[in-house]
Coordinates of N, CA and C in Angstrom, one line a residue:
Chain A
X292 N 115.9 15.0 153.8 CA 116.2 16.3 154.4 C 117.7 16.3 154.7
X293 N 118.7 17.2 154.6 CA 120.0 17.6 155.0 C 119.7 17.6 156.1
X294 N 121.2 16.8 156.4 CA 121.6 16.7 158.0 C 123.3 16.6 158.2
X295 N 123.5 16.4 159.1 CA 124.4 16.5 159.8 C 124.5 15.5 160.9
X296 N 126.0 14.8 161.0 CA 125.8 13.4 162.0 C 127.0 13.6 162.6
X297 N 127.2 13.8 163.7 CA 128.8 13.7 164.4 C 128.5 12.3 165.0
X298 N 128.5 11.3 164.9 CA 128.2 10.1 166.2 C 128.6 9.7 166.9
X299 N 130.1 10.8 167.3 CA 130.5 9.9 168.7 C 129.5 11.9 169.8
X300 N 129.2 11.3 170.6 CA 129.1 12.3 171.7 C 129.9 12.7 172.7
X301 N 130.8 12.0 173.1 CA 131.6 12.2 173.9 C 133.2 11.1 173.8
X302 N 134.3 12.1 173.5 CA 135.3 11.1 173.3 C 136.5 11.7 174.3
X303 N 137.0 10.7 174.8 CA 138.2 11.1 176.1 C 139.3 10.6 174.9
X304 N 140.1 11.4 174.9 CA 142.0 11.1 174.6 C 142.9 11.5 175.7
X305 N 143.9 10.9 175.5 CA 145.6 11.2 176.5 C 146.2 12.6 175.9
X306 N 146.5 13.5 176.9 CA 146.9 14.6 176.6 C 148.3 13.8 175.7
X307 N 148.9 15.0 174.5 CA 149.6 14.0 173.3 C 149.9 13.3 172.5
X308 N 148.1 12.5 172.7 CA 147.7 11.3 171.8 C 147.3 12.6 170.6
X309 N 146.4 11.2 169.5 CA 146.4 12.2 168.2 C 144.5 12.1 168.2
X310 N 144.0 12.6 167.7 CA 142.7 13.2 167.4 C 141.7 13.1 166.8
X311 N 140.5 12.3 165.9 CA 140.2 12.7 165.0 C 138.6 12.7 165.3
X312 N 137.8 13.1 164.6 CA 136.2 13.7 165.2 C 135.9 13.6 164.0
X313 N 134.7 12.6 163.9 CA 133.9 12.6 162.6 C 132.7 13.4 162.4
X314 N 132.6 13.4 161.3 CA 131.3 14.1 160.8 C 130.8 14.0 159.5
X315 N 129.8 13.5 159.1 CA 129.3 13.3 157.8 C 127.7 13.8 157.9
X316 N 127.3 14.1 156.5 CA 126.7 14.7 156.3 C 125.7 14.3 155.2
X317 N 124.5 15.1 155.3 CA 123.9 14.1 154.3 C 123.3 15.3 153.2
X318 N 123.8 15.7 151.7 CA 123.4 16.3 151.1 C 123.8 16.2 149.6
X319 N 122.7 16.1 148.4 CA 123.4 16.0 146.9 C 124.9 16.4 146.5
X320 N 124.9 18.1 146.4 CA 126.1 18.7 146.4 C 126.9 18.9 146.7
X321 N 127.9 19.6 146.4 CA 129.1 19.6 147.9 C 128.8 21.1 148.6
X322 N 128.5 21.1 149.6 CA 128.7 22.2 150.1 C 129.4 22.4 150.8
X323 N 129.4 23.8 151.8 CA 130.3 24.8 152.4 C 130.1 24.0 154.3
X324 N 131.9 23.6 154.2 CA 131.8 22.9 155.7 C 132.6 24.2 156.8
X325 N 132.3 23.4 157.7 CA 133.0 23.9 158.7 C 133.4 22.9 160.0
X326 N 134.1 23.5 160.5 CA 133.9 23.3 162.0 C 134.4 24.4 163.4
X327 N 133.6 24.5 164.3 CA 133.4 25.5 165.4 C 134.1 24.8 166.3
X328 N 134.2 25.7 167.3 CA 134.5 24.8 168.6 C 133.9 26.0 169.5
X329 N 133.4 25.2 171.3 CA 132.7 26.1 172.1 C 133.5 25.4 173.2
X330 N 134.0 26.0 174.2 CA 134.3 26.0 175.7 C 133.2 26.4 176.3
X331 N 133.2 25.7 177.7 CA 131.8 26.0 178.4 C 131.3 26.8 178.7
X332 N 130.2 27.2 178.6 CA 129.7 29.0 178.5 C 129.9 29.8 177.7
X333 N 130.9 29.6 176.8 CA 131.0 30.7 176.0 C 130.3 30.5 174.2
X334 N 130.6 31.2 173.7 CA 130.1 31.0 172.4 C 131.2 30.3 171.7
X335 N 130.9 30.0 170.3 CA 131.8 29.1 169.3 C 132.6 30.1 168.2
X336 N 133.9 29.3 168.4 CA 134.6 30.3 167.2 C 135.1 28.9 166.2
X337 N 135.0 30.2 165.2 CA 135.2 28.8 163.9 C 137.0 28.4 163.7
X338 N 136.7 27.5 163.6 CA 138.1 26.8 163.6 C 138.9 26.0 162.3
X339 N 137.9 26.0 161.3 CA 138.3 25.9 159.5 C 137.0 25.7 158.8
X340 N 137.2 26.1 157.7 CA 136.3 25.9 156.5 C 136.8 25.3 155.3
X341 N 136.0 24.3 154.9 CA 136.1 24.1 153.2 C 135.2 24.9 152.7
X342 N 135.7 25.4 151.1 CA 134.1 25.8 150.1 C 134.5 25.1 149.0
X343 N 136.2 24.8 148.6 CA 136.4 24.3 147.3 C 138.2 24.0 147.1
X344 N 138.1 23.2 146.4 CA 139.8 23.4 146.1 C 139.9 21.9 146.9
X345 N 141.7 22.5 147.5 CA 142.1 21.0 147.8 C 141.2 21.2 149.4
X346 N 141.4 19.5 149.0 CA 140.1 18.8 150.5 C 140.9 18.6 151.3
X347 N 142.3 18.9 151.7 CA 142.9 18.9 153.4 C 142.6 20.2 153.5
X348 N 142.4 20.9 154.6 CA 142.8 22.5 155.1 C 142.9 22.5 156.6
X349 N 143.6 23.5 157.0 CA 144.6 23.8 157.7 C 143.3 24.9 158.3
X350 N 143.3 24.9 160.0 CA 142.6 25.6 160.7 C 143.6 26.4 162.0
X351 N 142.8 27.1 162.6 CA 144.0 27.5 164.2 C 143.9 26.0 165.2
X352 N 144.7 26.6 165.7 CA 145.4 25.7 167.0 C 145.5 24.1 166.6
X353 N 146.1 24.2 165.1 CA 146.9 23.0 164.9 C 146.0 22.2 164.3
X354 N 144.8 22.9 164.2 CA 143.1 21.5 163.4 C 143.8 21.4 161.9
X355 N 143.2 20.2 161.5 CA 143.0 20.2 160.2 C 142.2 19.3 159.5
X356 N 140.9 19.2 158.5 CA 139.8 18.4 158.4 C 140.3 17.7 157.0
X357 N 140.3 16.9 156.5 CA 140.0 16.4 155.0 C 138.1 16.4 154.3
X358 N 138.1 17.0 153.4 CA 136.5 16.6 152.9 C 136.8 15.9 151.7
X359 N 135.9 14.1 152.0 CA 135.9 13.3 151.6 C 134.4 13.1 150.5
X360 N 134.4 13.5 149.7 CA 133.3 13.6 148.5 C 133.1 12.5 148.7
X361 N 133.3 11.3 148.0 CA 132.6 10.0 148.1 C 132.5 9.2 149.5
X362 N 132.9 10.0 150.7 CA 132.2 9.4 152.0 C 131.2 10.4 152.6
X363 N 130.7 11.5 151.8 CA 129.9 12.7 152.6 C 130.8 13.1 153.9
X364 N 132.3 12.8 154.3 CA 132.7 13.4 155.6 C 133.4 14.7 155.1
X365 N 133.5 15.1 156.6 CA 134.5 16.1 156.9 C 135.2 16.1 158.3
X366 N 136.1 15.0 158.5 CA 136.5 14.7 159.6 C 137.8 15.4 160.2
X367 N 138.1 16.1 161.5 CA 138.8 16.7 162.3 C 139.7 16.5 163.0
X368 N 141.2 16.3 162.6 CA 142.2 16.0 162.9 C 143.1 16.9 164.1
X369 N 143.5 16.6 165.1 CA 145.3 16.8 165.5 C 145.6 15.9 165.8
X370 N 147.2 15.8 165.3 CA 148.3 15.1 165.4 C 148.6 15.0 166.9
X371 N 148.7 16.3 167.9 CA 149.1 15.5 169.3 C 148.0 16.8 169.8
X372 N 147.0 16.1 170.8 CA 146.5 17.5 171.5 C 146.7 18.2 172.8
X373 N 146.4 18.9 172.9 CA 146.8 19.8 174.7 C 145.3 19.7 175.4
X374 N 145.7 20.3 176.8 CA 144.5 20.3 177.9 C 143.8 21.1 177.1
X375 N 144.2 22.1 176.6 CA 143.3 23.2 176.8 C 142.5 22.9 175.5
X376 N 142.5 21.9 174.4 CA 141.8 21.4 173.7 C 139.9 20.9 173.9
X377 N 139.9 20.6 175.4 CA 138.9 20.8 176.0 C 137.9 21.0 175.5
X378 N 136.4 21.0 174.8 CA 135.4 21.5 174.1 C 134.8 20.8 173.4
X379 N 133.8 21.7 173.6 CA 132.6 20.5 172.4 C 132.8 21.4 171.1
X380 N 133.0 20.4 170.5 CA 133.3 20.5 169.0 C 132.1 20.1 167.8
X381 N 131.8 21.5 167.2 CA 130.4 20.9 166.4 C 131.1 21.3 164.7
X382 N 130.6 20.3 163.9 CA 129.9 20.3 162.3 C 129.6 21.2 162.4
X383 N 129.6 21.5 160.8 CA 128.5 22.6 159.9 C 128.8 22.6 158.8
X384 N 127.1 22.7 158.1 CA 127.1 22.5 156.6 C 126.3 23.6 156.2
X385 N 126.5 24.3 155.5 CA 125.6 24.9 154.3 C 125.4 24.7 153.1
X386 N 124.1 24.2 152.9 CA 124.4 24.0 150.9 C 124.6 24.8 149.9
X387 N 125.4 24.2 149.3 CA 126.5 24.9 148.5 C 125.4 26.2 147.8
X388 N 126.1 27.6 147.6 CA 125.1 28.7 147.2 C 124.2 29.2 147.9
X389 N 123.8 28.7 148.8 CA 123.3 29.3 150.0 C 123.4 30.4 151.5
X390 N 122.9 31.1 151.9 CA 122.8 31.4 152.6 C 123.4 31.0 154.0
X391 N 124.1 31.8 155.2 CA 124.4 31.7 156.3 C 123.2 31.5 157.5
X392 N 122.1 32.0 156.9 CA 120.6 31.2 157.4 C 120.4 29.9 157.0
X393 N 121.1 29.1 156.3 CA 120.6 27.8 156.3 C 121.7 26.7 156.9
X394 N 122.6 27.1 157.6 CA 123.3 26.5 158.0 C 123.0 25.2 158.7
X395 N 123.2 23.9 159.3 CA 123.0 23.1 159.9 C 124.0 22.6 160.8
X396 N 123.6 22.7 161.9 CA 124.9 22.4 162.9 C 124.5 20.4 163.3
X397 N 125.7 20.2 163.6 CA 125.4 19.0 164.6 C 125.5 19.0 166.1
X398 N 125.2 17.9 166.1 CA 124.9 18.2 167.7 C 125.7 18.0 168.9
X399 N 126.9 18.1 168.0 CA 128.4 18.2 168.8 C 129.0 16.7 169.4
X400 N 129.9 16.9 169.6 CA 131.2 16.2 170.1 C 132.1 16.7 171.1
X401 N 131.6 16.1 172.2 CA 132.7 17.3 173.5 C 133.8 16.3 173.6
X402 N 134.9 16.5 173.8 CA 136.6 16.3 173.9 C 136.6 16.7 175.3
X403 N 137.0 15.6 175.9 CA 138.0 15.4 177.5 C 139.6 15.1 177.7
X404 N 140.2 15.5 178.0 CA 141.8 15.0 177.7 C 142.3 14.6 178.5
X405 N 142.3 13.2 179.0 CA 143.2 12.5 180.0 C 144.6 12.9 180.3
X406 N 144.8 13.4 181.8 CA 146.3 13.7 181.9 C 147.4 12.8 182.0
Chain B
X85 N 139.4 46.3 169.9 CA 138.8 44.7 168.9 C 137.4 44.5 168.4
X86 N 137.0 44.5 167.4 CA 135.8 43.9 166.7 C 135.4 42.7 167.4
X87 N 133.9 42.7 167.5 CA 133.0 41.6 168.0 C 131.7 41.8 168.3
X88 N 131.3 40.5 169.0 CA 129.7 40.7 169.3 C 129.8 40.6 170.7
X89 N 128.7 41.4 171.2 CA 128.7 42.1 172.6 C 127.2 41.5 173.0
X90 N 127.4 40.4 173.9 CA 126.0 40.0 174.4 C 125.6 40.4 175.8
X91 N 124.7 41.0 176.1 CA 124.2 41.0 177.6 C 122.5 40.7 177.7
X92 N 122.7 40.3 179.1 CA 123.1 40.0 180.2 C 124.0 38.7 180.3
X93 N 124.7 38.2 180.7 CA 125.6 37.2 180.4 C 124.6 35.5 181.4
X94 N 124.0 36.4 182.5 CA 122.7 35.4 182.9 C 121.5 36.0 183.3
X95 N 120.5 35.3 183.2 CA 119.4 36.3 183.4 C 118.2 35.4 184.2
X96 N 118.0 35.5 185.2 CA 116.7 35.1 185.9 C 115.0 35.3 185.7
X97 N 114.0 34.7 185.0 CA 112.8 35.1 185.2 C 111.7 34.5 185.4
X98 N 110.8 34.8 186.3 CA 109.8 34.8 186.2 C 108.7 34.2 185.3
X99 N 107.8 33.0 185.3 CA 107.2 32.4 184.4 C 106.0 33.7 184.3
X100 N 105.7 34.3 182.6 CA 104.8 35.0 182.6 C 105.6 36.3 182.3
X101 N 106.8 36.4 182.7 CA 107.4 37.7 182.1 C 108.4 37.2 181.2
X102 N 108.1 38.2 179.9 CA 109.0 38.9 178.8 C 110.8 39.3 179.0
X103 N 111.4 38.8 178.6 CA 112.7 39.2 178.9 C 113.3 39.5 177.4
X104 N 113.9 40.6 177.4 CA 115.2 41.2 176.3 C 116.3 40.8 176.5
X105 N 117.0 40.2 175.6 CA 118.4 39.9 175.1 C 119.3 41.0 174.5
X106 N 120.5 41.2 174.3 CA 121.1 42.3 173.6 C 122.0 41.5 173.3
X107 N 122.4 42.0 172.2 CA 123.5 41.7 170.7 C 123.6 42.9 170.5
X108 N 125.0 43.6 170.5 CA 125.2 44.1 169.9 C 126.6 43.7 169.0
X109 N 126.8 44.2 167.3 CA 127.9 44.1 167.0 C 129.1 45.6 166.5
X110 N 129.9 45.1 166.2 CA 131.0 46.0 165.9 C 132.0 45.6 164.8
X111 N 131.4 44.7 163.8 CA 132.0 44.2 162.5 C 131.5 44.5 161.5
X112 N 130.3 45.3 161.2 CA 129.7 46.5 160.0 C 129.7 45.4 159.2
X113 N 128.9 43.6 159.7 CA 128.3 42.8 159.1 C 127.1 43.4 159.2
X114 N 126.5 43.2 157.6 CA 124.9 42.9 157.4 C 124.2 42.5 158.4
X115 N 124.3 40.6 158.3 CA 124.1 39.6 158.8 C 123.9 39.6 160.0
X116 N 122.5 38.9 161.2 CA 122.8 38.9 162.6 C 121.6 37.6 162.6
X117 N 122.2 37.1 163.8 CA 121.2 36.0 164.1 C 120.8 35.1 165.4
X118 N 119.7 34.9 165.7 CA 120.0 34.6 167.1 C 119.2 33.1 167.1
X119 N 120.4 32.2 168.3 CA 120.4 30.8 168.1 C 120.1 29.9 169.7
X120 N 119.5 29.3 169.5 CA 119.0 29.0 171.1 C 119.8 27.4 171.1
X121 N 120.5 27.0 171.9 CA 121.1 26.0 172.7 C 121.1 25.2 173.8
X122 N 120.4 23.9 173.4 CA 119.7 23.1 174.7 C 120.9 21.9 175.0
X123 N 121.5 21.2 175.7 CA 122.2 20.2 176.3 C 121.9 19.3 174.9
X124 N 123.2 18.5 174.3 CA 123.4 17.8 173.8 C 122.8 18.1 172.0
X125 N 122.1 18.8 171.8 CA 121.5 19.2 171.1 C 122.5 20.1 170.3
X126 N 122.4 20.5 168.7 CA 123.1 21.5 167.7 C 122.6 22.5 168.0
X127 N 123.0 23.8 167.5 CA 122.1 25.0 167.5 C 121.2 24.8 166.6
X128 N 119.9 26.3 167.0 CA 118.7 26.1 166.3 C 118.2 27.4 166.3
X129 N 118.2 27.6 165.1 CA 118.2 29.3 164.4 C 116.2 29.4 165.0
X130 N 116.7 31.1 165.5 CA 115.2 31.2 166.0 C 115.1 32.3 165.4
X131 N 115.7 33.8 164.9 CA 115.5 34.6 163.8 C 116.6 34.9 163.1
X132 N 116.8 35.7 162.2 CA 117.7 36.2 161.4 C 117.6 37.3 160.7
X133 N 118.4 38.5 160.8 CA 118.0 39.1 159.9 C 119.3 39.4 158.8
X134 N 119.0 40.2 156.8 CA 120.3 40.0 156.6 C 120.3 41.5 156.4
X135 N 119.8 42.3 156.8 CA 119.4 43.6 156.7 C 118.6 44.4 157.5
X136 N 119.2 45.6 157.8 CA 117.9 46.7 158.7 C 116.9 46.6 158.5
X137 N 115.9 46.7 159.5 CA 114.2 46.5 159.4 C 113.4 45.2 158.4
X138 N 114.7 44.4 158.2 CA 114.1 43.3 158.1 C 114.6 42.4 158.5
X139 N 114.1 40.9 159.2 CA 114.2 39.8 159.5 C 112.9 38.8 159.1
X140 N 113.3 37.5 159.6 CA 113.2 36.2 158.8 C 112.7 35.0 160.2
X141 N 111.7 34.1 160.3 CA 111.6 33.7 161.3 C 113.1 32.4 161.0
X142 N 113.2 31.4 161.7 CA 113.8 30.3 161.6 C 113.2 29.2 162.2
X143 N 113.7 28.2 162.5 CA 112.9 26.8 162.5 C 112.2 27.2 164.3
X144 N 112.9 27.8 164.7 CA 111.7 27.8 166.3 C 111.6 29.1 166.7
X145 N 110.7 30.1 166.2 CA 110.4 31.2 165.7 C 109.4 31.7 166.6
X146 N 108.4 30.5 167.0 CA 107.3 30.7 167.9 C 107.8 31.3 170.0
X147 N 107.6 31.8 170.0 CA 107.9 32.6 171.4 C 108.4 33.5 171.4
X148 N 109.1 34.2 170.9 CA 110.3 34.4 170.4 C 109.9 36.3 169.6
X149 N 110.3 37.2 169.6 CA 110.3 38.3 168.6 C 111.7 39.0 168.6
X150 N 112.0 40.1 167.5 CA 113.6 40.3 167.7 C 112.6 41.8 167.0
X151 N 114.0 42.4 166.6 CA 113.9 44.0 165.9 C 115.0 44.6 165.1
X152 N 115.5 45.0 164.5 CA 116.4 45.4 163.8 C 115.8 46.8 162.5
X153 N 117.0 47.6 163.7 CA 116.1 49.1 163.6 C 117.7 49.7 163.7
X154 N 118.7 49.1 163.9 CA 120.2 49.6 163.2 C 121.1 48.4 163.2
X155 N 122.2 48.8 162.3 CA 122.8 47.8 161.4 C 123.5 47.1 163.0
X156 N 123.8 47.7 164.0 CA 125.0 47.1 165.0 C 124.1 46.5 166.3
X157 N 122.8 46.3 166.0 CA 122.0 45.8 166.6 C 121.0 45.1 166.9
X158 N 120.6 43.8 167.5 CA 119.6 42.9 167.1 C 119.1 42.2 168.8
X159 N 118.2 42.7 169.4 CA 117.8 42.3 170.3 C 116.4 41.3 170.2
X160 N 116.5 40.2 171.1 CA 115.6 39.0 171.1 C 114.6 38.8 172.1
X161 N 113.6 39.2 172.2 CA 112.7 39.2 173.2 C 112.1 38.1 173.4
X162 N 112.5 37.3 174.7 CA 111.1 35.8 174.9 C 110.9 36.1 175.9
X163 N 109.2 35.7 175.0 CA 108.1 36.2 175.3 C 107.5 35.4 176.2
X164 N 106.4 35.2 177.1 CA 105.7 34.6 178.0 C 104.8 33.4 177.1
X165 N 104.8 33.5 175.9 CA 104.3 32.5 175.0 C 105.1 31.4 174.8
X166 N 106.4 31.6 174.7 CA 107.6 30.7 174.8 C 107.3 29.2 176.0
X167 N 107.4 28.4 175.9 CA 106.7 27.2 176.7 C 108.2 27.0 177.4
X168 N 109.2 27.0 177.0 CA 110.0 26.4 177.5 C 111.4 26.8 177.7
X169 N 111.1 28.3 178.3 CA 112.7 29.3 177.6 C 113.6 29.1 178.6
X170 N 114.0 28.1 179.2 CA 115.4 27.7 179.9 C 116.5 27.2 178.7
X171 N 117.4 28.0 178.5 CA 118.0 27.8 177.4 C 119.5 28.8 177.4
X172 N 120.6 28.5 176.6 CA 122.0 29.4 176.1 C 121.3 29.7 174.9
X173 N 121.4 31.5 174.8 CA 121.0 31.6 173.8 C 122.1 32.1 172.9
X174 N 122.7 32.6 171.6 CA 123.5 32.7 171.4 C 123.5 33.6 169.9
X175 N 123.9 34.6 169.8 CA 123.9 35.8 168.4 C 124.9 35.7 167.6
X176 N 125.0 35.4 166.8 CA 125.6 35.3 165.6 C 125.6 36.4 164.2
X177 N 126.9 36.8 164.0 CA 126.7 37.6 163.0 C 127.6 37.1 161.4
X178 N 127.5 37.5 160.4 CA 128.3 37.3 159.2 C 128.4 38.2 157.8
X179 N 129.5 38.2 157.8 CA 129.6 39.2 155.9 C 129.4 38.5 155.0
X180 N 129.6 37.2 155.1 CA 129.1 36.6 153.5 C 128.2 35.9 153.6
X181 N 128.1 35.3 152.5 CA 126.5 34.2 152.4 C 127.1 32.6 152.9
X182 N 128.5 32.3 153.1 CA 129.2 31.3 153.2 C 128.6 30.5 154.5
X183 N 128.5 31.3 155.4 CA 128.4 30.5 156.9 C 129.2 30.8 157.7
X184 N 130.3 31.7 157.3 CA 131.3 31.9 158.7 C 130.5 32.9 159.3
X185 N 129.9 32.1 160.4 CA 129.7 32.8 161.7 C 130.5 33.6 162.7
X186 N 130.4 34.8 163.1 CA 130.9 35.0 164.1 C 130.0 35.1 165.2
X187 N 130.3 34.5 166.3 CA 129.8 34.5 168.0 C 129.6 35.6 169.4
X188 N 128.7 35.5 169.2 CA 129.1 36.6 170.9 C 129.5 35.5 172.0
X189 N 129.4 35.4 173.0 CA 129.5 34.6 174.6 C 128.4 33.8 175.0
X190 N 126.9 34.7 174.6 CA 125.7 33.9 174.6 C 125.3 34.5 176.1
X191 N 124.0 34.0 176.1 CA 123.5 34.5 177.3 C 122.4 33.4 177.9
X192 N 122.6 33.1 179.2 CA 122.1 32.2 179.7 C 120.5 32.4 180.1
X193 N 119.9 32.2 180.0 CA 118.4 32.7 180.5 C 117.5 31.4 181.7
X194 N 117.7 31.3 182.8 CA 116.6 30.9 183.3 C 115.2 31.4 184.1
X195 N 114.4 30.4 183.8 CA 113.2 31.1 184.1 C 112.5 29.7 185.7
X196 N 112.6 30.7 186.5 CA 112.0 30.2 187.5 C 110.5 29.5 188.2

């Protein structure tokens, strides 16, 4: 079955340190990644996508993920982060050709930022 | 500004009564979908629809009924069948088949 693995659940950094949030995934093809992010209570906004092309891309508030074909990842980078970085941060996959109904989230990664 | 407009933002009920959700959007997306959210857990598609007057169940479908009877609107009713509706529930809408989701705020629901 496709899935989705973030494995850390909770990671603390120093406000200005650098950042990275894994996620691998488990599916034949390559498909359509993402990653969201949610502050508490509210809903999630997307924060980059791959579908094809070059595997670094460039997201808002400074993200940027590499997708690694021969490791199944798509792991989530900043170079220095802020407070307001704050949030649980989730994966997403859809298989490639598919539908926005078959999406698969993970089960997130919430970020604390030491002052 | 374009978006999705969820209310009640919290909602109190009663074991045994029915409660409605509202989504509404304002992005003249097709696409609408409503996603329930438990502590530590990913989201988990409960319907979807990619078109008026029709929708689709998703993986926890059971409790649960919705409607889609205009394009800027998709309300989620749980039902008293529902075992366990303390939950963030959360609507989502989209224009392509890709996955980019857009979000409303979500709406909290406990049941007493």
């Amino acid at each position: 079955a496709q899935s989705v693995t973030q494995p850390d659940i909770h990671i603390t950094v120093s406000e200005g340190a650098s950042l990275e949030l894994r996620c691998n995934y488990s599916y034949g093809a390559t498909p359509y990644l993402f990653w969201y992010v949610q502050s508490p209570g509210q809903g999630l906004q997307l924060l980059l996508k791959y579908f094809s092309g070059d595997t670094l891309v460039q997201g808002i508030k400074g993200f940027e993920a590499e997708f690694k074909r021969s490791q199944s990842s798509f792991n989530l980078r900043k170079p220095s982060v802020h407070w307001s970085d704050a949030a649980e941060y989730f994966c997403a996959v859809v298989p490639g050709y598919s539908s926005a109904s078959k999406i698969i989230f993970g089960s997130g990664t919430r970020l604390s930022i030491r002052p | 500004d374009g978006g999705i407009t969820q209310s009640p933002k919290y909602l109190f009920r009663k074991e045994g009564q029915n409660v409605t959700l509202s989504c509404e959007q304002n992005l003249n997306h097709d696409a609408m979908y409503w996603y329930r959210q438990d502590p530590g857990q990913g989201l988990r598609l409960i319907y979807y629809s990619q078109i008026v007057n029709d929708f689709q169940k998703g993986d926890i479908a059971e409790g649960y009924s919705v409607s889609r009877e205009k394009k800027e609107s998709f309300p989620l009713t749980v039902t008293s069948a529902q075992k366990n509706p303390t939950a963030f529930y959360l609507c989502a809408s989209s224009k392509s088949r890709t996955g980019e989701l857009f979000f409303g705020e979500g709406s909290r629901l406990t049941v007493l």
